[in-house]
Amino acid sequence: MKNIQLEDFTKYNFLSSLNFSPKGDTACFVVSNCNLEDNTYDSNLWLYDLTLNKYHQLTAFNKERSYIWLQDNETILFQGVRDSKDKKKLEDGDEFTQFYKLSIRGGEAVKAFKIPMLVETIVEVDEDTFLFTGIHKVGRKSLIGLSDAEKVEELKSRKEEKDYEVLDEIPFWSNGGGFTNKKRSGLYKYVVSTEEINLITDEYTSVMSLELSEDKSKVVFAASSYKDKAAINDELYIYNIKLDELSLINGEEKFSYSYVNFMDEEKLIVLGSDMQEYGINEDGRFYLIDINTKIKTLLTPDFDKSTWNSVGSDCRYGGGKSIVRDSKYLYFITTEIDSSYINRINIDGNIEKISFNKGSIDCFDVKNGNILFIGLRNQKLQEIYSLKDGSECEISKFNQWIHDELKISKPERVEVETEPGVVIEGWVLKPVDFEENKKYPAILDIHGGPKTVYGEVFYHEMQLWANMGYFVFFCNPRGSDGHGRAYADIRGKYGTIDYHDIMTFTDIVLERYKNIDVNNVGVTGGSYGGFMTNWIIGHTDRFKAAASQRSISNWISKFCTTDIGFYFVDDQNGGTPWSDEDKLWYHSPLKYADKVKTPTLFIHSEEDYRCWLAEGIQMFTALKYHGVEARLCMFRGENHELSRSGKPKHRIRRITEITNWFEEHLK
């Protein structure tokens, strides 16, 4: 067995976007790999034949990630740029999405159609009609329907404006999306034979999801419409495709919808929250809405679980479904304590848990009762599994070599009562070649969110450090997901009860694991974990070194500079810079920067609009001003997702910076 090396993650296979064919006899999925030479990711489509129980590669162009099945059950429709002329046009500022068709029986992909805008989601109504969500900019001339001469003039005009960014609304940018001022994701109808494209929604409306009725005569979706300042509440619409009629189903109350679908011809099932009890992060409940009367009925009043996968890992690339309707059931993921599971609900509100193994279910699909999912199990990386009658069967072996060839430290569970009635769970990874008579340095790793969880799944950076002779320990303090709404609610308490939980957990770990050198313990974390790292170094000197990543240091600046700040900060802290400046400053790590003695590395991406670069710069400047050893490494062209989906070479540099910092200060 070999030790895990820093660059081993570049050899991992990342699986995503698992979808059954219309008949359910075949499934398509995406396999992605790091391409170090081009500093990007290669992604290709693969097929799994349920009858033969075999999987094989379908494409090899290395650029296929976004696709759908067509209704003939034989054809994949995917986005791509395979033509050198198309590539040159895009480089020169043209704007379009090219779609290709590819038979699953083999042969070459052929061009299907081209839509003159950036397409996000597309669904097939019939062989000649598609609905899609596409990005347009309010007030800017669309390329749809322009003559060649008109298009040349419009693109020339846009090119002349590329050096300027005019802002007149908030948010004006989004993490991973760049500047978004006046940009909306509208619902469009496209007729292939005539190339006719029509905008269905208002130009100020952004559509978040699309679900077709079984007869494909209607589509239901959640959307939001705003001018000047984005609203946090959503509206529900049904579009009758044949009649070309758009109807508002629900939009008068403050409500956030995370999912909506047809349960039958007369009822919608929705997942959402009024955000009244626990704020914007409040877990949703299931409701039925009568399409005719528009009356909404709560199905699950006592349901207290999150309906998504919150289990963290740095070994994913791409997404997939977390909620699926099949026949009379709606299937969905819940996060419970430290793992995610598949459940299903019927029209009467009865919920049934149908998966039971610990770990992470990253995405899944259901067809005719058959269930496939991509998951992290038993300290393995992602594989495809089938699920039947509560039993799982591993289908793929994309990452089996890692389990067979590399040394992997098994997490040891540690439960700690941090105060009467409050028990948190955590884990310790021992160094892989652990010896009882030796002392080892240790690293405390803190997750982001805070409403996510750590679990017993493979984490590359943690396993790397365990392979380099470190203890690694981590936990789910209050504020984490998996324990219900009340446990996750730390609004107005950042840096108090969560800090207490983490420090108490640290005390117990150091007490139980005598081989940890208490004088050589480091701390790191990203996003909320970066906030907590900043908070910790301003409140204790117990850590020998720290690495703060994509952090928050100042709630006041976060309010005014980030994509979610203007509503997230108020919600999480109970104040704005004008209503309660003292409270925001009290909970800001920057306030305590003059108390810091811990050598600290800061990692931040220049395009991180979730926790903007200014957050890391402020804390770094404060430490340097007060004579504390500090280092700031900034990443150009990266955003808040650097550690998970950043360019491969940038991810290598990030881990190198952190690891070298701890090697220098803890050994």
XYZ file of C-alpha atoms in Angstrom:
667
model
C 0.000 0.000 0.000
C 1.241 3.478 -0.891
C 0.862 6.778 0.891
C -1.615 9.250 -0.537
C 0.173 12.065 -2.333
C -0.956 15.661 -2.729
C -1.577 15.335 -6.481
C -3.432 12.014 -6.284
C -6.777 13.815 -6.517
C -5.885 14.612 -10.145
C -6.231 10.869 -10.859
C -9.640 10.472 -9.240
C -12.799 9.891 -11.287
C -15.670 12.246 -10.450
C -19.194 11.020 -11.273
C -22.278 13.191 -11.729
C -25.541 13.882 -13.601
C -27.061 10.395 -13.442
C -30.306 10.127 -15.455
C -32.485 7.244 -16.619
C -33.678 7.006 -20.213
C -37.443 7.552 -20.744
C -38.106 3.791 -20.647
C -35.704 3.220 -17.776
C -33.621 0.497 -19.424
C -30.472 2.623 -19.693
C -28.882 5.343 -17.585
C -26.497 8.069 -18.679
C -23.963 9.765 -16.418
C -20.917 12.016 -16.594
C -17.358 11.032 -15.684
C -14.922 13.901 -15.150
C -11.160 13.896 -14.662
C -8.491 16.506 -14.069
C -6.537 17.593 -17.132
C -3.314 19.064 -15.774
C -1.900 19.971 -19.180
C -4.839 22.259 -20.003
C -5.517 23.062 -16.329
C -9.167 22.080 -16.642
C -11.467 19.062 -16.366
C -12.317 16.538 -19.060
C -15.907 15.320 -18.962
C -17.518 12.563 -21.010
C -20.850 10.774 -21.161
C -21.117 7.139 -20.130
C -24.002 4.653 -20.350
C -25.138 1.910 -18.004
C -27.301 -0.870 -19.484
C -29.548 -2.235 -16.727
C -30.377 -5.408 -18.661
C -26.768 -6.357 -19.362
C -25.474 -4.826 -16.108
C -22.627 -3.204 -18.046
C -21.388 0.350 -18.456
C -19.314 1.892 -21.237
C -18.078 5.256 -22.485
C -20.278 7.059 -25.023
C -18.296 10.230 -25.840
C -14.590 11.018 -25.927
C -14.493 14.703 -26.868
C -13.848 15.575 -23.197
C -16.321 18.479 -23.091
C -19.743 16.863 -22.550
C -21.410 17.639 -19.224
C -24.857 19.097 -19.926
C -27.298 16.690 -21.586
C -30.857 15.329 -21.645
C -32.492 12.180 -22.974
C -34.834 12.616 -25.928
C -38.179 10.831 -25.820
C -37.228 8.257 -28.457
C -35.164 6.518 -25.745
C -32.285 6.225 -28.219
C -30.831 9.720 -28.413
C -28.869 12.043 -26.155
C -29.082 15.809 -26.688
C -26.086 17.672 -25.303
C -24.442 21.084 -25.359
C -21.078 21.329 -27.045
C -18.583 23.371 -29.023
C -16.997 20.908 -31.448
C -16.728 23.131 -34.501
C -13.597 25.305 -34.684
C -15.619 28.059 -36.353
C -18.105 28.047 -33.469
C -15.265 28.208 -30.983
C -13.776 31.206 -32.790
C -17.148 32.983 -32.826
C -17.544 32.543 -29.072
C -14.019 33.810 -28.482
C -14.883 36.886 -30.553
C -17.910 37.686 -28.394
C -20.755 35.868 -30.118
C -23.389 34.384 -27.827
C -25.095 31.059 -28.528
C -25.547 27.490 -27.320
C -24.969 24.694 -29.830
C -26.795 21.410 -29.289
C -25.786 18.029 -30.687
C -27.641 14.746 -31.033
C -25.943 11.416 -30.448
C -27.411 7.924 -30.740
C -26.649 5.632 -27.831
C -26.119 2.862 -30.409
C -23.004 4.582 -31.719
C -21.963 6.828 -34.564
C -20.958 10.461 -34.693
C -22.698 13.315 -32.928
C -24.531 15.632 -35.327
C -25.567 19.238 -34.902
C -29.191 19.508 -33.810
C -29.850 23.234 -33.425
C -28.299 26.453 -32.199
C -29.947 28.922 -29.806
C -28.542 32.493 -29.830
C -28.132 32.839 -26.065
C -26.698 31.020 -23.049
C -29.036 28.111 -22.270
C -29.172 26.764 -18.715
C -31.895 24.079 -18.651
C -33.757 22.504 -21.567
C -36.669 20.029 -21.709
C -38.257 18.311 -24.688
C -42.001 18.777 -25.184
C -42.102 16.911 -28.503
C -39.625 16.321 -31.312
C -40.234 19.833 -32.668
C -40.737 21.805 -29.435
C -38.470 22.547 -26.505
C -38.733 24.731 -23.424
C -35.574 26.186 -21.991
C -34.281 28.718 -19.503
C -31.847 31.172 -21.019
C -29.859 34.166 -19.798
C -30.848 37.572 -21.134
C -30.004 41.089 -20.003
C -32.869 43.483 -19.382
C -32.632 46.508 -21.657
C -30.090 44.965 -24.005
C -31.035 43.946 -27.533
C -31.400 40.185 -27.902
C -29.639 38.327 -30.703
C -32.834 36.370 -31.363
C -34.292 37.108 -34.784
C -31.570 39.508 -35.908
C -30.315 39.533 -39.472
C -26.616 38.876 -40.003
C -25.951 42.599 -40.435
C -27.948 43.503 -37.321
C -26.129 40.849 -35.328
C -22.740 42.192 -36.397
C -23.739 45.674 -35.243
C -25.076 44.425 -31.909
C -21.949 42.380 -31.164
C -19.802 45.360 -32.123
C -21.755 47.535 -29.699
C -21.296 44.981 -26.907
C -17.577 44.742 -27.582
C -17.236 48.511 -27.241
C -18.841 48.275 -23.795
C -16.779 45.347 -22.483
C -14.420 47.580 -20.481
C -17.293 49.011 -18.430
C -19.694 47.581 -15.877
C -22.728 49.678 -14.968
C -24.529 48.645 -11.781
C -28.008 49.711 -10.718
C -29.365 46.806 -8.667
C -28.362 44.318 -5.974
C -27.021 41.758 -6.184
C -24.876 42.916 -9.073
C -22.671 39.837 -9.115
C -22.902 36.203 -8.064
C -20.327 33.656 -7.049
C -19.457 31.611 -10.118
C -21.596 33.842 -12.331
C -19.595 37.054 -12.461
C -21.431 40.333 -12.951
C -25.166 39.671 -13.115
C -26.627 43.178 -13.101
C -29.944 43.103 -15.023
C -29.346 39.486 -16.066
C -32.302 37.127 -15.722
C -32.964 33.482 -16.518
C -36.164 33.587 -18.545
C -38.427 30.783 -19.750
C -38.394 30.397 -23.535
C -40.214 28.242 -26.060
C -38.281 27.023 -29.101
C -39.759 25.456 -32.244
C -37.083 23.557 -34.159
C -38.735 23.530 -37.594
C -39.279 27.295 -37.717
C -36.410 28.313 -35.386
C -38.958 30.494 -33.602
C -38.008 31.505 -30.045
C -40.429 33.247 -27.692
C -39.927 34.557 -24.160
C -42.754 33.279 -21.952
C -42.000 35.092 -18.705
C -41.615 38.783 -17.929
C -38.153 40.123 -18.780
C -37.436 40.826 -15.084
C -38.327 37.268 -14.017
C -35.765 34.557 -13.256
C -36.918 30.945 -13.485
C -35.339 28.429 -11.121
C -36.710 25.029 -12.169
C -38.822 23.300 -14.818
C -41.025 20.223 -14.389
C -43.271 18.904 -17.157
C -46.643 17.288 -16.547
C -46.895 13.623 -17.546
C -48.783 14.454 -20.750
C -46.260 17.235 -21.472
C -49.029 19.784 -21.934
C -47.940 21.975 -19.021
C -44.817 23.008 -17.162
C -44.626 24.219 -13.560
C -41.823 26.321 -12.164
C -40.740 28.573 -9.327
C -39.512 32.044 -10.189
C -38.699 35.438 -8.763
C -39.114 38.871 -10.304
C -37.461 42.040 -9.088
C -36.142 45.483 -9.930
C -33.412 47.260 -7.958
C -33.196 44.674 -5.137
C -33.679 40.918 -5.379
C -36.481 39.438 -3.318
C -35.965 36.299 -1.262
C -39.510 35.061 -1.820
C -40.616 33.092 -4.884
C -43.702 32.687 -7.031
C -45.209 29.581 -8.632
C -46.384 29.487 -12.239
C -47.931 26.983 -14.617
C -47.475 27.459 -18.337
C -49.996 25.714 -20.593
C -47.894 24.917 -23.632
C -50.728 24.194 -26.060
C -52.809 27.207 -25.068
C -49.763 29.436 -24.598
C -51.133 30.604 -21.240
C -49.083 31.543 -18.174
C -50.885 31.340 -14.818
C -49.725 32.531 -11.404
C -50.460 29.821 -8.843
C -48.999 31.292 -5.696
C -47.088 34.508 -5.210
C -48.811 36.718 -2.684
C -47.057 35.513 0.456
C -43.456 35.471 1.620
C -42.376 31.973 0.692
C -39.276 30.261 -0.651
C -39.800 27.262 -2.931
C -36.997 24.764 -3.385
C -38.982 22.283 -5.504
C -42.336 21.932 -7.271
C -43.846 19.205 -9.445
C -47.161 17.770 -10.580
C -48.447 15.042 -8.260
C -51.452 14.425 -10.481
C -53.556 16.436 -12.941
C -55.077 18.588 -10.207
C -52.411 18.871 -7.524
C -48.885 20.169 -7.157
C -46.464 18.966 -4.528
C -44.096 21.662 -3.345
C -41.201 21.849 -0.932
C -40.696 25.188 0.713
C -40.665 27.424 3.745
C -42.145 30.712 4.899
C -38.829 31.388 6.700
C -40.730 32.763 9.693
C -39.378 30.539 12.461
C -35.748 29.895 11.520
C -34.973 32.391 8.773
C -33.741 31.909 5.242
C -31.978 28.613 6.011
C -35.113 27.046 7.472
C -35.661 23.492 6.239
C -38.643 23.229 3.927
C -41.804 21.217 4.438
C -43.992 19.495 1.861
C -47.284 21.026 0.748
C -50.032 20.164 -1.724
C -51.495 22.932 -3.852
C -54.818 22.495 -5.613
C -54.237 23.842 -9.119
C -57.845 24.983 -9.539
C -58.511 26.588 -6.142
C -54.840 27.445 -5.449
C -55.353 26.336 -1.837
C -52.122 25.190 -0.190
C -52.234 22.360 2.371
C -49.355 21.425 4.661
C -48.563 17.719 4.269
C -45.742 17.305 6.808
C -46.234 19.531 9.874
C -43.874 17.454 12.035
C -41.175 16.913 9.421
C -37.851 18.259 10.769
C -35.124 17.226 8.347
C -33.247 18.965 5.577
C -34.135 17.779 2.086
C -30.743 17.812 0.412
C -27.303 16.294 0.840
C -25.194 18.361 3.246
C -22.364 15.848 3.680
C -19.132 17.573 2.704
C -16.290 16.230 0.582
C -13.601 17.653 -1.689
C -13.942 14.727 -4.115
C -16.871 15.755 -6.299
C -17.228 17.572 -9.602
C -20.655 18.224 -11.080
C -24.156 17.825 -9.716
C -27.316 15.845 -10.301
C -30.809 15.238 -9.010
C -31.611 15.278 -5.305
C -35.393 15.049 -5.712
C -37.278 12.950 -8.295
C -40.902 12.095 -8.995
C -41.698 8.544 -10.144
C -45.286 7.320 -10.390
C -47.156 8.046 -7.151
C -44.076 8.933 -5.104
C -41.730 11.868 -4.781
C -38.238 10.665 -3.857
C -35.860 12.985 -2.025
C -32.614 13.103 -0.046
C -32.413 13.908 3.651
C -29.343 14.642 5.753
C -29.548 12.943 9.143
C -26.762 13.430 11.695
C -23.713 12.631 9.528
C -25.117 10.897 6.441
C -27.619 11.363 3.634
C -30.447 8.994 2.741
C -33.174 8.510 0.130
C -36.796 8.842 1.246
C -40.134 9.017 -0.525
C -43.448 10.727 0.124
C -46.891 10.044 -1.344
C -49.847 12.339 -1.920
C -51.145 11.662 1.602
C -47.933 12.954 3.179
C -46.652 9.571 4.319
C -42.845 9.530 4.335
C -40.860 6.318 4.028
C -37.110 6.007 4.410
C -35.773 3.607 1.782
C -31.960 3.736 2.120
C -30.120 2.983 5.332
C -26.357 2.783 4.783
C -24.173 5.571 6.142
C -22.266 7.892 3.844
C -23.243 10.360 1.150
C -25.761 10.084 -1.668
C -24.552 12.717 -4.116
C -27.318 12.353 -6.710
C -29.833 9.740 -7.827
C -32.610 8.903 -10.265
C -35.693 6.697 -10.154
C -37.600 5.110 -13.036
C -40.314 2.471 -12.809
C -39.285 1.870 -9.210
C -35.635 1.218 -10.104
C -33.167 3.394 -8.204
C -29.592 4.257 -9.086
C -27.400 6.672 -7.161
C -23.886 8.058 -7.098
C -22.486 7.896 -3.593
C -19.546 7.891 -1.211
C -19.422 4.701 0.836
C -16.972 3.065 3.259
C -14.152 5.601 2.716
C -14.350 4.954 -1.022
C -14.660 7.637 -3.650
C -17.747 7.966 -5.826
C -19.270 4.906 -7.446
C -22.668 4.041 -8.919
C -24.965 1.920 -6.766
C -28.373 0.353 -7.231
C -30.892 0.368 -4.400
C -33.632 -2.230 -3.974
C -35.640 -3.070 -0.867
C -33.162 -1.174 1.291
C -30.137 -3.088 -0.001
C -27.369 -1.491 -2.041
C -25.291 -3.059 -4.793
C -22.110 -1.420 -6.053
C -22.192 -1.327 -9.841
C -19.108 0.610 -10.931
C -15.421 0.375 -10.068
C -14.140 3.739 -11.312
C -12.215 4.482 -8.117
C -11.614 1.023 -6.677
C -7.855 1.368 -7.220
C -7.679 4.050 -4.545
C -9.143 1.732 -1.942
C -6.896 -1.125 -3.093
C -3.587 0.727 -3.451
C -3.532 3.697 -1.074
C -3.304 3.962 2.697
C -6.549 5.324 4.095
C -7.054 6.339 7.709
C -10.391 5.186 9.112
C -12.279 7.873 11.074
C -12.866 7.133 14.746
C -16.116 8.568 16.059
C -16.020 10.828 19.117
C -19.212 12.061 20.781
C -18.946 14.972 23.191
C -21.520 16.501 25.529
C -20.588 20.167 25.288
C -23.240 21.246 27.780
C -26.179 19.487 29.466
C -28.397 18.004 26.760
C -26.139 19.005 23.853
C -24.164 16.151 22.293
C -22.115 16.747 19.155
C -20.451 14.143 16.978
C -16.970 14.314 15.563
C -14.153 12.143 14.302
C -10.424 11.637 14.549
C -8.136 10.379 11.795
C -4.933 8.865 13.116
C -1.682 9.072 11.134
C -1.696 6.086 8.761
C 1.510 4.582 10.157
C 0.565 5.348 13.739
C 2.950 4.247 16.495
C 1.892 4.205 20.143
C 5.182 5.558 21.448
C 5.288 8.670 19.238
C 3.867 12.174 19.460
C 2.202 13.698 16.406
C 1.024 17.166 15.367
C -2.679 17.619 14.715
C -5.012 19.709 12.555
C -8.531 20.793 13.490
C -10.621 21.123 10.297
C -13.877 23.145 10.418
C -16.597 22.776 7.785
C -18.382 25.570 5.950
C -22.028 26.491 5.914
C -22.448 26.499 8.813
C -25.458 24.366 7.775
C -23.514 21.423 6.388
C -22.082 18.309 8.047
C -18.984 16.223 8.229
C -19.483 12.485 7.900
C -17.537 9.285 7.486
C -16.679 9.885 3.823
C -13.443 10.288 1.921
C -11.841 13.734 2.183
C -8.660 14.079 0.139
C -7.003 16.865 2.132
C -7.678 15.127 5.449
C -6.363 11.790 4.181
C -3.305 13.554 2.770
C -2.492 15.053 6.157
C -3.066 11.725 7.909
C -0.639 10.187 5.415
C 1.898 12.904 6.266
C 1.896 12.103 9.963
C -0.882 14.321 11.340
C -3.861 13.604 13.502
C -6.876 15.252 11.865
C -10.013 15.931 13.877
C -13.327 17.515 12.927
C -16.873 17.822 14.264
C -20.434 19.060 13.694
C -21.034 21.885 16.206
C -24.344 23.620 16.696
C -25.196 25.405 13.478
C -24.576 22.220 11.486
C -27.220 20.328 9.546
C -28.548 16.857 10.336
C -30.135 17.466 13.746
C -33.216 19.486 12.892
C -34.054 23.163 12.640
C -33.346 24.187 16.234
C -29.850 22.658 16.281
C -28.940 24.407 13.031
C -30.202 27.792 14.206
C -27.316 29.954 15.435
C -28.697 33.259 14.197
C -27.307 36.018 16.364
C -24.933 33.554 18.035
C -22.004 33.251 15.622
C -18.787 32.817 17.581
C -20.552 31.878 20.827
C -22.188 28.457 21.201
C -20.520 27.148 18.039
C -17.109 28.268 19.285
C -17.862 26.649 22.649
C -18.766 23.346 20.971
C -15.623 23.282 18.831
C -13.291 24.162 21.709
C -14.919 21.611 24.013
C -14.568 18.983 21.295
C -10.905 19.955 20.925
C -10.399 19.592 24.688
C -11.845 16.071 24.678
C -9.854 14.964 21.622
C -6.587 16.158 23.142
C -7.495 14.471 26.409
C -8.378 11.107 24.840
C -5.654 10.955 22.208
C -2.480 11.198 24.246
C -0.275 10.869 21.178
C -1.263 14.328 19.967
C 1.422 16.897 20.695
C -0.714 19.601 22.327
C 1.959 22.185 21.551
C 1.698 21.560 17.807
C -1.962 21.776 16.868
C -3.185 23.766 13.869
C -6.634 24.907 12.768
C -8.141 25.461 9.325
C -11.501 25.859 7.634
C -13.237 27.472 4.687
C -16.204 29.851 4.337
C -17.965 29.560 7.710
C -14.956 27.432 8.677
C -12.807 30.406 7.665
C -14.949 32.706 9.796
C -14.498 30.354 12.739
C -10.741 30.117 12.128
C -10.560 33.921 12.202
C -12.698 33.950 15.355
C -10.599 31.297 17.080
C -7.263 33.059 16.604
C -8.773 36.218 18.103
C -10.010 34.376 21.199
C -7.316 31.808 22.024
C -3.605 31.227 21.490
C -3.849 27.454 21.867
C -3.195 26.800 18.163
C 0.358 26.921 16.836
C -0.727 27.904 13.314
C -3.894 28.629 11.350
C -5.024 28.566 7.714
C -8.113 30.672 7.057
C -9.790 30.028 3.706
C -12.483 32.027 1.805
C -13.413 33.526 5.134
C -15.614 36.168 6.717
C -13.845 38.727 8.883
C -16.268 41.659 8.962
C -20.058 41.316 8.823
C -20.435 44.990 7.894
C -18.315 44.731 4.760
C -19.842 41.365 3.883
C -23.288 42.981 3.958
C -22.300 45.618 1.406
C -19.992 43.725 -0.969
C -21.138 40.127 -1.499
C -23.817 38.470 -3.590
C -25.923 37.323 -0.631
C -24.698 39.786 1.996
C -27.594 42.257 1.925
C -30.061 39.620 3.151
C -27.858 36.876 4.641
C -26.094 39.122 7.153
C -29.326 40.611 8.486
C -30.945 37.178 8.699
C -28.012 35.484 10.420
C -27.108 38.310 12.787
C -30.379 40.130 13.340
C -29.140 43.502 12.199
C -27.819 45.705 9.425
C -24.935 48.205 9.510
C -27.539 50.887 10.259
C -29.931 49.115 12.602
C -27.319 47.416 14.812
C -23.753 48.196 13.824
C -22.470 47.261 17.291
C -23.927 43.770 17.040
C -22.390 43.105 13.636
C -19.029 44.379 14.853
C -19.247 42.286 18.028
C -19.632 39.115 15.920
C -16.884 40.129 13.453
C -13.476 38.439 13.890
C -11.793 41.643 12.726
C -12.826 43.323 15.990
C -10.499 40.964 17.869
C -7.571 41.026 15.409
C -5.435 43.014 17.854
C -5.540 40.003 20.198
C -4.165 37.539 17.617
C -0.779 35.899 18.162
C -1.205 32.832 15.905
C 0.766 32.705 12.612
C -1.971 32.626 9.988
C -2.172 31.814 6.293
C -5.060 33.311 4.319
C -6.360 31.677 1.143
C -8.775 33.689 -0.998
C -10.007 33.758 -4.601
C -10.235 37.032 -6.499
C -13.688 36.178 -7.887
C -15.151 34.891 -4.628
C -18.314 36.987 -4.505
C -19.813 34.914 -1.671
C -17.105 35.863 0.818
C -15.338 38.583 -1.103
C -11.580 39.034 -1.270
C -11.841 42.063 1.027
C -12.688 39.709 3.904
C -9.327 37.961 3.719
C -7.433 41.171 2.975
C -8.844 42.956 6.026
C -7.824 40.200 8.412
C -4.416 39.814 6.774
C -3.759 43.566 6.968
C -4.818 43.682 10.617
C -2.428 40.887 11.566
C 0.479 42.437 9.693
C -0.284 45.805 11.295
C -0.107 44.233 14.743
C 3.133 42.389 14.000
C 1.694 38.881 13.638
C 3.194 36.481 11.106
C 0.747 36.253 8.205
C 0.665 35.248 4.554
C -2.050 35.823 1.948
C -2.272 33.705 -1.208
C -4.799 34.978 -3.769
C -6.053 32.960 -6.722
C -6.920 34.699 -9.979
C -9.827 33.323 -11.970
C -11.199 31.369 -9.002
C -14.248 31.772 -6.800
C -15.729 30.360 -3.594
C -15.510 26.824 -5.032
C -11.706 26.741 -5.353
C -11.229 23.765 -3.028
C -13.902 21.683 -4.782
C -13.947 22.626 -8.457
C -11.122 25.090 -8.993
C -8.630 24.605 -11.805
C -6.493 21.522 -11.011
C -3.201 23.435 -10.761
C -4.849 26.000 -8.508
C -6.196 23.245 -6.266
C -2.701 21.793 -6.062
C -1.285 25.195 -5.099
C -3.991 25.692 -2.477
C -3.273 22.392 -0.727
C 0.463 22.998 -1.088
C 0.194 26.408 0.601
C -1.807 25.038 3.535
C 0.291 21.906 3.946
C 3.588 23.787 3.777
C 2.296 26.271 6.370
C 1.549 23.469 8.796
C 4.779 21.636 7.970
C 6.704 24.805 8.789
C 4.889 25.630 12.022
C 3.778 22.278 13.487
C 6.808 20.080 12.891
